[in-house]
PDB file of C-alpha atoms (C1' of nucleotides) in Angstrom:
ATOM      1  CA  MET A 953      17.410 -10.525   7.284  1.00  0.00           C
ATOM      2  CA  LYS A 954      15.704 -11.326   4.010  1.00  0.00           C
ATOM      3  CA  LEU A 955      11.983 -10.751   3.841  1.00  0.00           C
ATOM      4  CA  GLY A 956      10.024 -13.976   3.459  1.00  0.00           C
ATOM      5  CA  LYS A 957       6.798 -14.860   1.781  1.00  0.00           C
ATOM      6  CA  ASP A 958       4.767 -14.055   4.888  1.00  0.00           C
ATOM      7  CA  PHE A 959       5.790 -10.419   4.625  1.00  0.00           C
ATOM      8  CA  PHE A 960       4.113 -10.031   1.238  1.00  0.00           C
ATOM      9  CA  ASN A 961       1.091 -12.188   1.963  1.00  0.00           C
ATOM     10  CA  ARG A 962      -0.785  -9.353   3.669  1.00  0.00           C
ATOM     11  CA  ASP A 963      -2.757  -6.347   2.548  1.00  0.00           C
ATOM     12  CA  CYS A 964      -0.745  -3.800   0.580  1.00  0.00           C
ATOM     13  CA  LEU A 965      -2.028  -1.105   2.952  1.00  0.00           C
ATOM     14  CA  ASP A 966       0.139  -2.721   5.649  1.00  0.00           C
ATOM     15  CA  ILE A 967       3.051  -3.642   3.413  1.00  0.00           C
ATOM     16  CA  ALA A 968       3.689  -0.419   1.486  1.00  0.00           C
ATOM     17  CA  PRO A 969       4.634   1.684   4.543  1.00  0.00           C
ATOM     18  CA  GLU A 970       6.749  -1.169   5.941  1.00  0.00           C
ATOM     19  CA  LEU A 971       8.706  -1.555   2.719  1.00  0.00           C
ATOM     20  CA  VAL A 972       9.950   2.014   3.061  1.00  0.00           C
ATOM     21  CA  GLY A 973      13.384   1.873   4.697  1.00  0.00           C
ATOM     22  CA  LYS A 974      13.985  -1.738   3.640  1.00  0.00           C
ATOM     23  CA  ILE A 975      16.877  -2.637   1.374  1.00  0.00           C
ATOM     24  CA  LEU A 976      16.456  -3.875  -2.154  1.00  0.00           C
ATOM     25  CA  VAL A 977      19.357  -6.115  -3.095  1.00  0.00           C
ATOM     26  CA  ARG A 978      20.262  -6.923  -6.663  1.00  0.00           C
ATOM     27  CA  LYS A 979      22.944  -9.471  -7.488  1.00  0.00           C
ATOM     28  CA  PHE A 980      24.328  -9.143 -10.989  1.00  0.00           C
ATOM     29  CA  GLU A 981      25.671 -11.918 -13.160  1.00  0.00           C
ATOM     30  CA  ASN A 982      29.242 -10.893 -12.369  1.00  0.00           C
ATOM     31  CA  GLY A 983      28.540 -11.522  -8.688  1.00  0.00           C
ATOM     32  CA  GLU A 984      28.401  -7.859  -7.745  1.00  0.00           C
ATOM     33  CA  GLU A 985      25.741  -6.834  -5.247  1.00  0.00           C
ATOM     34  CA  LEU A 986      23.928  -3.537  -5.416  1.00  0.00           C
ATOM     35  CA  ARG A 987      22.050  -2.543  -2.282  1.00  0.00           C
ATOM     36  CA  VAL A 988      19.529   0.260  -2.435  1.00  0.00           C
ATOM     37  CA  ARG A 989      17.446   1.588   0.451  1.00  0.00           C
ATOM     38  CA  ILE A 990      13.804   1.945  -0.575  1.00  0.00           C
ATOM     39  CA  THR A 991      12.683   5.498   0.079  1.00  0.00           C
ATOM     40  CA  GLU A 992       9.280   5.658  -1.576  1.00  0.00           C
ATOM     41  CA  THR A 993       6.452   3.253  -2.379  1.00  0.00           C
ATOM     42  CA  GLU A 994       2.915   3.472  -3.737  1.00  0.00           C
ATOM     43  CA  ILE A 995      -0.171   1.300  -3.396  1.00  0.00           C
ATOM     44  CA  TYR A 996      -2.285   0.000  -6.251  1.00  0.00           C
ATOM     45  CA  ARG A 997      -5.181  -1.890  -4.820  1.00  0.00           C
ATOM     46  CA  GLY A 998      -8.097  -3.720  -6.375  1.00  0.00           C
ATOM     47  CA  GLU A 999     -10.272  -3.502  -9.468  1.00  0.00           C
ATOM     48  CA  GLU A1000     -12.162  -0.569  -7.977  1.00  0.00           C
ATOM     49  CA  ASP A1001      -8.938   1.468  -7.814  1.00  0.00           C
ATOM     50  CA  LYS A1002      -9.105   3.348 -11.106  1.00  0.00           C
ATOM     51  CA  ALA A1003      -5.359   3.880 -11.079  1.00  0.00           C
ATOM     52  CA  CYS A1004      -4.649   0.163 -10.746  1.00  0.00           C
ATOM     53  CA  HIS A1005      -4.061  -1.802 -13.924  1.00  0.00           C
ATOM     54  CA  ALA A1006      -6.617  -4.333 -12.728  1.00  0.00           C
ATOM     55  CA  SER A1007      -9.359  -1.677 -12.880  1.00  0.00           C
ATOM     56  CA  ARG A1008     -10.123  -2.817 -16.431  1.00  0.00           C
ATOM     57  CA  GLY A1009     -10.531  -6.403 -15.356  1.00  0.00           C
ATOM     58  CA  ARG A1010      -8.309  -9.378 -15.774  1.00  0.00           C
ATOM     59  CA  THR A1011      -6.371  -8.431 -18.901  1.00  0.00           C
ATOM     60  CA  PRO A1012      -3.223 -10.315 -19.926  1.00  0.00           C
ATOM     61  CA  ARG A1013      -1.047  -7.536 -18.532  1.00  0.00           C
ATOM     62  CA  ALA A1014      -2.898  -7.319 -15.203  1.00  0.00           C
ATOM     63  CA  GLU A1015      -3.143 -11.088 -14.830  1.00  0.00           C
ATOM     64  CA  ILE A1016      -0.081 -11.201 -12.639  1.00  0.00           C
ATOM     65  CA  LEU A1017      -1.712  -8.868 -10.116  1.00  0.00           C
ATOM     66  CA  TYR A1018      -4.205 -11.625  -9.367  1.00  0.00           C
ATOM     67  CA  ARG A1019      -1.554 -14.171  -8.685  1.00  0.00           C
ATOM     68  CA  GLU A1020       0.544 -15.141  -5.727  1.00  0.00           C
ATOM     69  CA  SER A1021       2.043 -12.499  -3.444  1.00  0.00           C
ATOM     70  CA  GLY A1022       5.791 -11.954  -3.623  1.00  0.00           C
ATOM     71  CA  LEU A1023       5.817 -11.960  -7.425  1.00  0.00           C
ATOM     72  CA  ILE A1024       7.533  -9.147  -9.304  1.00  0.00           C
ATOM     73  CA  TYR A1025       5.369  -7.175 -11.727  1.00  0.00           C
ATOM     74  CA  VAL A1026       7.424  -5.252 -14.267  1.00  0.00           C
ATOM     75  CA  TYR A1027       5.772  -3.164 -16.907  1.00  0.00           C
ATOM     76  CA  LEU A1028       6.772  -0.729 -19.626  1.00  0.00           C
ATOM     77  CA  CYS A1029       5.610   2.850 -19.138  1.00  0.00           C
ATOM     78  CA  TYR A1030       5.468   5.465 -21.911  1.00  0.00           C
ATOM     79  CA  GLY A1031       7.347   3.090 -24.178  1.00  0.00           C
ATOM     80  CA  ILE A1032      10.619   3.859 -22.426  1.00  0.00           C
ATOM     81  CA  HIS A1033      10.633   3.099 -18.749  1.00  0.00           C
ATOM     82  CA  TRP A1034      10.393  -0.121 -16.788  1.00  0.00           C
ATOM     83  CA  LEU A1035       8.460   0.158 -13.536  1.00  0.00           C
ATOM     84  CA  MET A1036       8.744  -2.467 -10.830  1.00  0.00           C
ATOM     85  CA  ASN A1037       6.025  -3.596  -8.449  1.00  0.00           C
ATOM     86  CA  VAL A1038       5.626  -6.454  -6.023  1.00  0.00           C
ATOM     87  CA  ILE A1039       2.392  -8.401  -5.732  1.00  0.00           C
ATOM     88  CA  THR A1040       0.801  -8.446  -2.296  1.00  0.00           C
ATOM     89  CA  GLY A1041      -2.221  -9.944  -0.555  1.00  0.00           C
ATOM     90  CA  GLU A1042      -4.181 -13.091  -1.238  1.00  0.00           C
ATOM     91  CA  LYS A1043      -4.471 -14.808  -4.598  1.00  0.00           C
ATOM     92  CA  GLU A1044      -7.315 -13.526  -6.819  1.00  0.00           C
ATOM     93  CA  GLN A1045      -7.025 -10.184  -5.049  1.00  0.00           C
ATOM     94  CA  PRO A1046      -5.395  -7.741  -7.492  1.00  0.00           C
ATOM     95  CA  GLN A1047      -3.093  -5.485  -5.530  1.00  0.00           C
ATOM     96  CA  GLY A1048       0.542  -4.501  -5.430  1.00  0.00           C
ATOM     97  CA  VAL A1049       3.136  -2.025  -4.294  1.00  0.00           C
ATOM     98  CA  LEU A1050       5.187   0.096  -6.678  1.00  0.00           C
ATOM     99  CA  PHE A1051       8.833   0.754  -5.871  1.00  0.00           C
ATOM    100  CA  ARG A1052       8.809   4.462  -6.610  1.00  0.00           C
ATOM    101  CA  ALA A1053      12.268   5.491  -5.464  1.00  0.00           C
ATOM    102  CA  GLY A1054      15.455   4.326  -3.784  1.00  0.00           C
ATOM    103  CA  GLU A1055      18.288   6.167  -2.075  1.00  0.00           C
ATOM    104  CA  GLY A1056      20.161   7.993  -4.815  1.00  0.00           C
ATOM    105  CA  TYR A1057      17.550   7.016  -7.375  1.00  0.00           C
ATOM    106  CA  ASN A1058      14.561   9.357  -7.375  1.00  0.00           C
ATOM    107  CA  GLY A1059      12.025   8.008  -9.820  1.00  0.00           C
ATOM    108  CA  PRO A1060      10.714   4.523 -10.516  1.00  0.00           C
ATOM    109  CA  ALA A1061      12.412   4.211 -13.893  1.00  0.00           C
ATOM    110  CA  LYS A1062      15.784   5.293 -12.524  1.00  0.00           C
ATOM    111  CA  LEU A1063      15.511   2.589  -9.915  1.00  0.00           C
ATOM    112  CA  THR A1064      14.854  -0.148 -12.443  1.00  0.00           C
ATOM    113  CA  LYS A1065      17.602   1.203 -14.680  1.00  0.00           C
ATOM    114  CA  ALA A1066      20.139   1.089 -11.840  1.00  0.00           C
ATOM    115  CA  LEU A1067      19.083  -2.428 -10.904  1.00  0.00           C
ATOM    116  CA  GLN A1068      18.915  -3.513 -14.536  1.00  0.00           C
ATOM    117  CA  ILE A1069      15.340  -4.683 -14.229  1.00  0.00           C
ATOM    118  CA  ASP A1070      13.368  -5.297 -17.385  1.00  0.00           C
ATOM    119  CA  LYS A1071      10.483  -7.424 -18.569  1.00  0.00           C
ATOM    120  CA  SER A1072      12.488 -10.600 -18.061  1.00  0.00           C
ATOM    121  CA  PHE A1073      11.843 -10.113 -14.330  1.00  0.00           C
ATOM    122  CA  ASN A1074       8.085  -9.983 -14.815  1.00  0.00           C
ATOM    123  CA  GLY A1075       6.506 -12.906 -12.971  1.00  0.00           C
ATOM    124  CA  LYS A1076       9.629 -13.821 -11.023  1.00  0.00           C
ATOM    125  CA  MET A1077       9.637 -14.231  -7.262  1.00  0.00           C
ATOM    126  CA  LEU A1078      11.073 -11.586  -4.973  1.00  0.00           C
ATOM    127  CA  VAL A1079      11.427 -14.261  -2.298  1.00  0.00           C
ATOM    128  CA  GLY A1080      14.090 -16.982  -2.545  1.00  0.00           C
ATOM    129  CA  ASN A1081      15.440 -15.449  -5.729  1.00  0.00           C
ATOM    130  CA  PRO A1082      19.261 -15.411  -6.088  1.00  0.00           C
ATOM    131  CA  GLU A1083      19.141 -12.346  -8.363  1.00  0.00           C
ATOM    132  CA  ILE A1084      16.957  -9.978  -6.389  1.00  0.00           C
ATOM    133  CA  TRP A1085      15.439  -9.781  -2.936  1.00  0.00           C
ATOM    134  CA  VAL A1086      14.511  -7.401  -0.101  1.00  0.00           C
ATOM    135  CA  GLU A1087      16.260  -7.221   3.261  1.00  0.00           C
ATOM    136  CA  ASP A1088      15.328  -5.734   6.612  1.00  0.00           C
ATOM    137  CA  ASP A1089      18.298  -4.214   8.413  1.00  0.00           C
ATOM    138  CA  GLY A1090      16.215  -3.116  11.370  1.00  0.00           C
ATOM    139  CA  LEU A1091      15.817   0.512  10.367  1.00  0.00           C
ATOM    140  CA  ARG A1092      12.393   1.926  11.191  1.00  0.00           C
ATOM    141  CA  PRO A1093      12.338   5.348   9.558  1.00  0.00           C
ATOM    142  CA  GLU A1094       9.855   8.180   9.944  1.00  0.00           C
ATOM    143  CA  ILE A1095       7.351   7.926   7.146  1.00  0.00           C
ATOM    144  CA  LYS A1096       5.079  10.517   5.661  1.00  0.00           C
ATOM    145  CA  THR A1097       2.203   9.922   3.280  1.00  0.00           C
ATOM    146  CA  ASP A1098       1.060  11.789   0.203  1.00  0.00           C
ATOM    147  CA  LYS A1099      -1.159  11.471  -2.831  1.00  0.00           C
ATOM    148  CA  ARG A1100      -0.090   9.251  -5.670  1.00  0.00           C
ATOM    149  CA  VAL A1101       1.657  10.652  -8.705  1.00  0.00           C
ATOM    150  CA  GLY A1102       0.834  10.577 -12.389  1.00  0.00           C
ATOM    151  CA  ILE A1103      -2.700   9.252 -12.185  1.00  0.00           C
ATOM    152  CA  ASP A1104      -4.751  12.325 -13.079  1.00  0.00           C
ATOM    153  CA  TYR A1105      -7.027  10.143 -15.180  1.00  0.00           C
ATOM    154  CA  ALA A1106      -8.187   8.094 -12.175  1.00  0.00           C
ATOM    155  CA  GLY A1107     -10.682  10.616 -10.786  1.00  0.00           C
ATOM    156  CA  GLU A1108     -10.619  12.618  -7.577  1.00  0.00           C
ATOM    157  CA  GLU A1109     -11.668   9.827  -5.244  1.00  0.00           C
ATOM    158  CA  TRP A1110      -8.556   7.850  -6.158  1.00  0.00           C
ATOM    159  CA  ILE A1111      -6.179  10.743  -6.708  1.00  0.00           C
ATOM    160  CA  ASN A1112      -6.814  11.987  -3.184  1.00  0.00           C
ATOM    161  CA  LYS A1113      -5.959   8.741  -1.415  1.00  0.00           C
ATOM    162  CA  GLN A1114      -2.832   8.976   0.720  1.00  0.00           C
ATOM    163  CA  TRP A1115      -1.342   5.905  -0.887  1.00  0.00           C
ATOM    164  CA  ARG A1116       2.228   7.114  -1.359  1.00  0.00           C
ATOM    165  CA  PHE A1117       4.732   6.483   1.425  1.00  0.00           C
ATOM    166  CA  ILE A1118       7.959   8.459   1.678  1.00  0.00           C
ATOM    167  CA  MET A1119      10.913   8.095   4.018  1.00  0.00           C
ATOM    168  CA  SER A1120      11.652  11.344   5.811  1.00  0.00           C
TER     169      SER A1120
ATOM    170  C1'  DT B 770       7.039  22.721 -21.521  1.00  0.00           C
ATOM    171  C1'  DT B 771       7.753  19.267 -24.714  1.00  0.00           C
ATOM    172  C1'  DA B 772       9.667  15.344 -27.212  1.00  0.00           C
ATOM    173  C1'  DG B 773      10.698  10.694 -27.118  1.00  0.00           C
ATOM    174  C1'  DT B 774       8.983   5.809 -27.179  1.00  0.00           C
ATOM    175  C1'  DG B 775       6.335   1.325 -27.668  1.00  0.00           C
ATOM    176  C1'  DA B 776       3.161  -1.997 -25.314  1.00  0.00           C
ATOM    177  C1'  DT B 777      -1.707  -2.221 -24.153  1.00  0.00           C
ATOM    178  C1'  DA B 778      -6.476  -1.506 -24.405  1.00  0.00           C
ATOM    179  C1'  DT B 779     -10.265  -0.231 -27.088  1.00  0.00           C
ATOM    180  C1'  DC B 780     -12.441   0.808 -30.979  1.00  0.00           C
ATOM    181  C1'  DC B 781     -13.789  -0.430 -35.570  1.00  0.00           C
TER     182       DC B 781
ATOM    183  C1'  DG C 633      -6.571  -3.717 -38.527  1.00  0.00           C
ATOM    184  C1'  DA C 634      -6.066   1.319 -36.417  1.00  0.00           C
ATOM    185  C1'  DT C 635      -5.702   4.679 -32.900  1.00  0.00           C
ATOM    186  C1'  DA C 636      -5.457   6.731 -28.256  1.00  0.00           C
ATOM    187  C1'  DT C 637      -3.485   6.356 -23.998  1.00  0.00           C
ATOM    188  C1'  DC C 638       0.001   5.981 -20.510  1.00  0.00           C
ATOM    189  C1'  DA C 639       2.006   4.408 -12.525  1.00  0.00           C
ATOM    190  C1'  DC C 640       8.094   8.755 -16.786  1.00  0.00           C
ATOM    191  C1'  DT C 641      12.515  11.269 -17.759  1.00  0.00           C
ATOM    192  C1'  DA C 642      15.683  14.469 -19.718  1.00  0.00           C
ATOM    193  C1'  DA C 643      16.526  18.379 -22.056  1.00  0.00           C
ATOM    194  C1'  DA C 644      15.423  23.115 -22.867  1.00  0.00           C
TER     195       DA C 644
END
DNA sequence: TTAGTGATATCC
DNA sequence: GATATCACTAAA
């Protein structure tokens, strides 16, 4: 079953753990389908979250975080890697969930590389999109939480949040 | 542990 | 306009 708009139109605190164990499906131009089980997600939530791109206000890059839930937010990291997020929650509420890893693809940039995601996907919908979507196959895995990765600059309060969800 | 890489934000 | 920074990876 494909996930609909209602799934994403909630708080990322609810969505991130539920996305773990779901299946990310990517249909290529040649008609081939690649299905990857999501094994790890992370939350980025609100302007007050120093690790969230919206923490510096509504910049052109972060603009998409304020928009409609279900949108794909793709962004270039360290000049090399594309990282993929999905927008969650109400409009004007900057929050999203990062796809941090999939089965066989440990690392957010490996995931986007395998799925051939780049900036052309930025701002596209993850719902009702013929190229990429998320499915629920009924699996409800055990999930553990941990601190987020790679955000040492954000300060202890935000580093220590258990906002990473891992399938175990 | 470090190099590689380039968009973004922030400072003139 | 210039510079510092960065939600990472691969190689060593």
